Short mmCIF file of C-alpha atoms in Angstrom, two decimals:
data_model
loop_
_atom_site.label_atom_id
_atom_site.label_comp_id
_atom_site.label_asym_id
_atom_site.label_seq_id
_atom_site.Cartn_x
_atom_site.Cartn_y
_atom_site.Cartn_z
CA UNK X 1 0.29 16.57 -1.62
CA UNK X 2 -2.79 18.77 -1.46
CA UNK X 3 -5.95 16.61 -1.39
CA UNK X 4 -7.75 18.57 -4.15
CA UNK X 5 -4.70 18.49 -6.40
CA UNK X 6 -4.33 14.77 -5.77
CA UNK X 7 -7.99 14.17 -6.68
CA UNK X 8 -7.73 16.28 -9.84
CA UNK X 9 -4.55 14.59 -11.03
CA UNK X 10 -5.97 11.18 -10.24
CA UNK X 11 -9.21 11.83 -12.09
CA UNK X 12 -7.78 13.63 -15.12
CA UNK X 13 -4.63 11.64 -15.58
CA UNK X 14 -6.12 8.30 -14.73
CA UNK X 15 -9.15 8.66 -16.95
CA UNK X 16 -7.12 9.97 -19.87
CA UNK X 17 -4.52 7.23 -19.74
CA UNK X 18 -7.07 4.49 -19.11
CA UNK X 19 -9.22 5.78 -21.98
CA UNK X 20 -6.27 5.70 -24.36
CA UNK X 21 -5.30 2.19 -23.28
CA UNK X 22 -8.87 0.92 -23.78
CA UNK X 23 -9.16 2.68 -27.17
CA UNK X 24 -5.87 1.15 -28.31
CA UNK X 25 -7.02 -2.31 -27.22
CA UNK X 26 -4.15 -2.68 -24.75
CA UNK X 27 -6.51 -3.30 -21.84
CA UNK X 28 -10.18 -4.22 -21.59
CA UNK X 29 -12.82 -1.90 -20.13
CA UNK X 30 -13.07 -4.27 -17.13
CA UNK X 31 -9.34 -3.91 -16.48
CA UNK X 32 -9.65 -0.13 -16.72
CA UNK X 33 -12.50 -0.13 -14.21
CA UNK X 34 -10.52 -2.31 -11.80
CA UNK X 35 -7.52 0.02 -12.08
CA UNK X 36 -9.67 3.05 -11.29
CA UNK X 37 -11.17 1.54 -8.13
CA UNK X 38 -8.45 1.96 -5.50
CA UNK X 39 -10.04 2.01 -2.06
CA UNK X 40 -7.99 3.30 0.84
CA UNK X 41 -5.54 5.53 -1.01
CA UNK X 42 -7.48 8.69 -0.17
CA UNK X 43 -7.76 7.85 3.55
CA UNK X 44 -6.00 10.32 5.86
CA UNK X 45 -5.72 8.03 8.90
CA UNK X 46 -4.47 4.48 9.34
CA UNK X 47 -7.77 3.18 10.76
CA UNK X 48 -9.70 4.70 7.84
CA UNK X 49 -7.34 3.07 5.32
CA UNK X 50 -7.68 -0.30 7.06
CA UNK X 51 -11.47 0.05 7.07
CA UNK X 52 -11.50 0.94 3.35
CA UNK X 53 -9.54 -2.24 2.67
CA UNK X 54 -11.97 -4.26 4.80
CA UNK X 55 -9.22 -5.04 7.31
CA UNK X 56 -10.35 -3.25 10.47
CA UNK X 57 -10.36 -6.62 12.30
CA UNK X 58 -6.91 -7.76 11.11
CA UNK X 59 -5.09 -10.00 13.56
CA UNK X 60 -1.38 -10.02 14.36
CA UNK X 61 0.49 -12.97 12.88
CA UNK X 62 3.91 -14.46 13.41
CA UNK X 63 3.64 -15.89 9.88
CA UNK X 64 4.41 -12.44 8.47
CA UNK X 65 7.89 -11.00 8.16
CA UNK X 66 8.27 -7.22 7.95
CA UNK X 67 11.80 -5.91 7.49
CA UNK X 68 12.58 -2.19 7.62
CA UNK X 69 15.46 -0.21 9.10
CA UNK X 70 15.30 0.83 12.75
CA UNK X 71 16.55 4.28 11.71
CA UNK X 72 15.92 5.77 8.25
CA UNK X 73 18.41 8.48 7.38
CA UNK X 74 16.97 8.95 3.88
CA UNK X 75 13.22 9.16 4.44
CA UNK X 76 12.56 9.56 0.70
CA UNK X 77 13.52 5.93 0.10
CA UNK X 78 12.94 3.67 3.10
CA UNK X 79 13.43 0.04 2.09
CA UNK X 80 10.64 -2.29 3.22
CA UNK X 81 10.35 -6.04 2.69
CA UNK X 82 7.23 -8.09 3.45
CA UNK X 83 7.08 -11.89 3.31
CA UNK X 84 4.09 -14.06 4.09
CA UNK X 85 4.18 -17.71 5.10
CA UNK X 86 0.37 -17.83 5.22
CA UNK X 87 -1.20 -20.17 2.65
CA UNK X 88 -3.49 -18.50 0.15
CA UNK X 89 -1.88 -15.06 0.38
CA UNK X 90 -3.38 -13.00 -2.44
CA UNK X 91 -2.76 -9.40 -1.35
CA UNK X 92 -0.03 -7.49 0.46
CA UNK X 93 -0.51 -3.85 1.46
CA UNK X 94 2.01 -1.53 3.10
CA UNK X 95 0.93 1.45 5.19
CA UNK X 96 2.84 4.18 7.03
CA UNK X 97 0.94 5.25 10.12
CA UNK X 98 1.79 8.97 10.24
CA UNK X 99 2.04 9.76 6.53
CA UNK X 100 -0.50 12.27 5.16
CA UNK X 101 -2.00 9.33 3.20
CA UNK X 102 -1.08 6.16 5.14
CA UNK X 103 -1.75 3.57 2.40
CA UNK X 104 1.50 3.45 0.46
CA UNK X 105 1.08 0.37 -1.75
CA UNK X 106 -1.16 -2.60 -2.49
CA UNK X 107 0.20 -5.63 -4.33
CA UNK X 108 -1.92 -8.43 -5.82
CA UNK X 109 -0.20 -11.78 -5.42
CA UNK X 110 -1.17 -14.27 -8.15
CA UNK X 111 -1.72 -17.89 -7.15
CA UNK X 112 1.51 -19.88 -7.29
CA UNK X 113 3.64 -16.78 -6.71
CA UNK X 114 6.03 -16.34 -3.79
CA UNK X 115 4.13 -13.96 -1.45
CA UNK X 116 6.83 -11.37 -0.85
CA UNK X 117 7.48 -7.79 -1.92
CA UNK X 118 10.39 -5.39 -1.60
CA UNK X 119 9.85 -1.69 -2.19
CA UNK X 120 10.90 1.76 -1.07
CA UNK X 121 8.58 4.20 0.68
CA UNK X 122 8.53 7.88 1.58
CA UNK X 123 7.98 8.61 5.25
CA UNK X 124 6.83 11.95 6.65
CA UNK X 125 8.12 11.28 10.17
CA UNK X 126 9.00 8.53 12.61
CA UNK X 127 6.14 6.04 12.59
CA UNK X 128 5.08 2.43 12.44
CA UNK X 129 5.30 0.78 9.05
CA UNK X 130 2.40 -1.67 8.78
CA UNK X 131 2.24 -4.78 6.61
CA UNK X 132 -1.25 -6.05 5.87
CA UNK X 133 -1.73 -9.44 4.25
CA UNK X 134 -4.92 -11.07 3.02
CA UNK X 135 -4.71 -14.85 3.07
CA UNK X 136 -7.62 -17.25 2.87
CA UNK X 137 -10.03 -14.31 2.96
CA UNK X 138 -8.73 -13.09 6.36
CA UNK X 139 -6.47 -10.16 7.12
CA UNK X 140 -3.25 -10.37 9.13
CA UNK X 141 -1.02 -7.53 10.25
CA UNK X 142 2.56 -6.85 11.35
CA UNK X 143 4.16 -3.58 12.52
CA UNK X 144 7.67 -2.18 12.72
CA UNK X 145 8.66 1.17 14.24
CA UNK X 146 10.98 3.23 12.03
CA UNK X 147 12.74 6.36 13.28
CA UNK X 148 13.13 9.04 10.59
CA UNK X 149 15.98 11.54 10.92
CA UNK X 150 14.89 13.86 8.05
CA UNK X 151 11.34 13.93 6.67
CA UNK X 152 10.71 12.69 3.15
CA UNK X 153 7.17 14.03 2.66
CA UNK X 154 7.65 17.76 2.75
#
């Protein structure tokens, strides 16, 4: 998606919807502010997205499980599953290295919740899918190469 269009839609749509939700009493102003602050989603490169998330020094971990297909025939819906066995996992992010905007999703994991997510992603081309987990205030990372036969991002 065009960067300017993305920014306009994000600003206009997000502010309008958040304003209505606050006015209706569905969410508090603090919740609206938290929803609007989404660092990393506008980054155009993987390293920039990791830096925006504060994870530029993430270390590889065998305590993470990242499952994705070796070959994705339908790049519009690539199934990805991330599981963490790290105690204190409170955030899971999924990035796609060569997508126009690498940060695909960020999930907050409430305390006492099983730290795992399953989702579907769009992939622009063959690339590494990256799972980023924050546990105990430290970031951990796992990668999986996925070959795309037909692009899903344009």
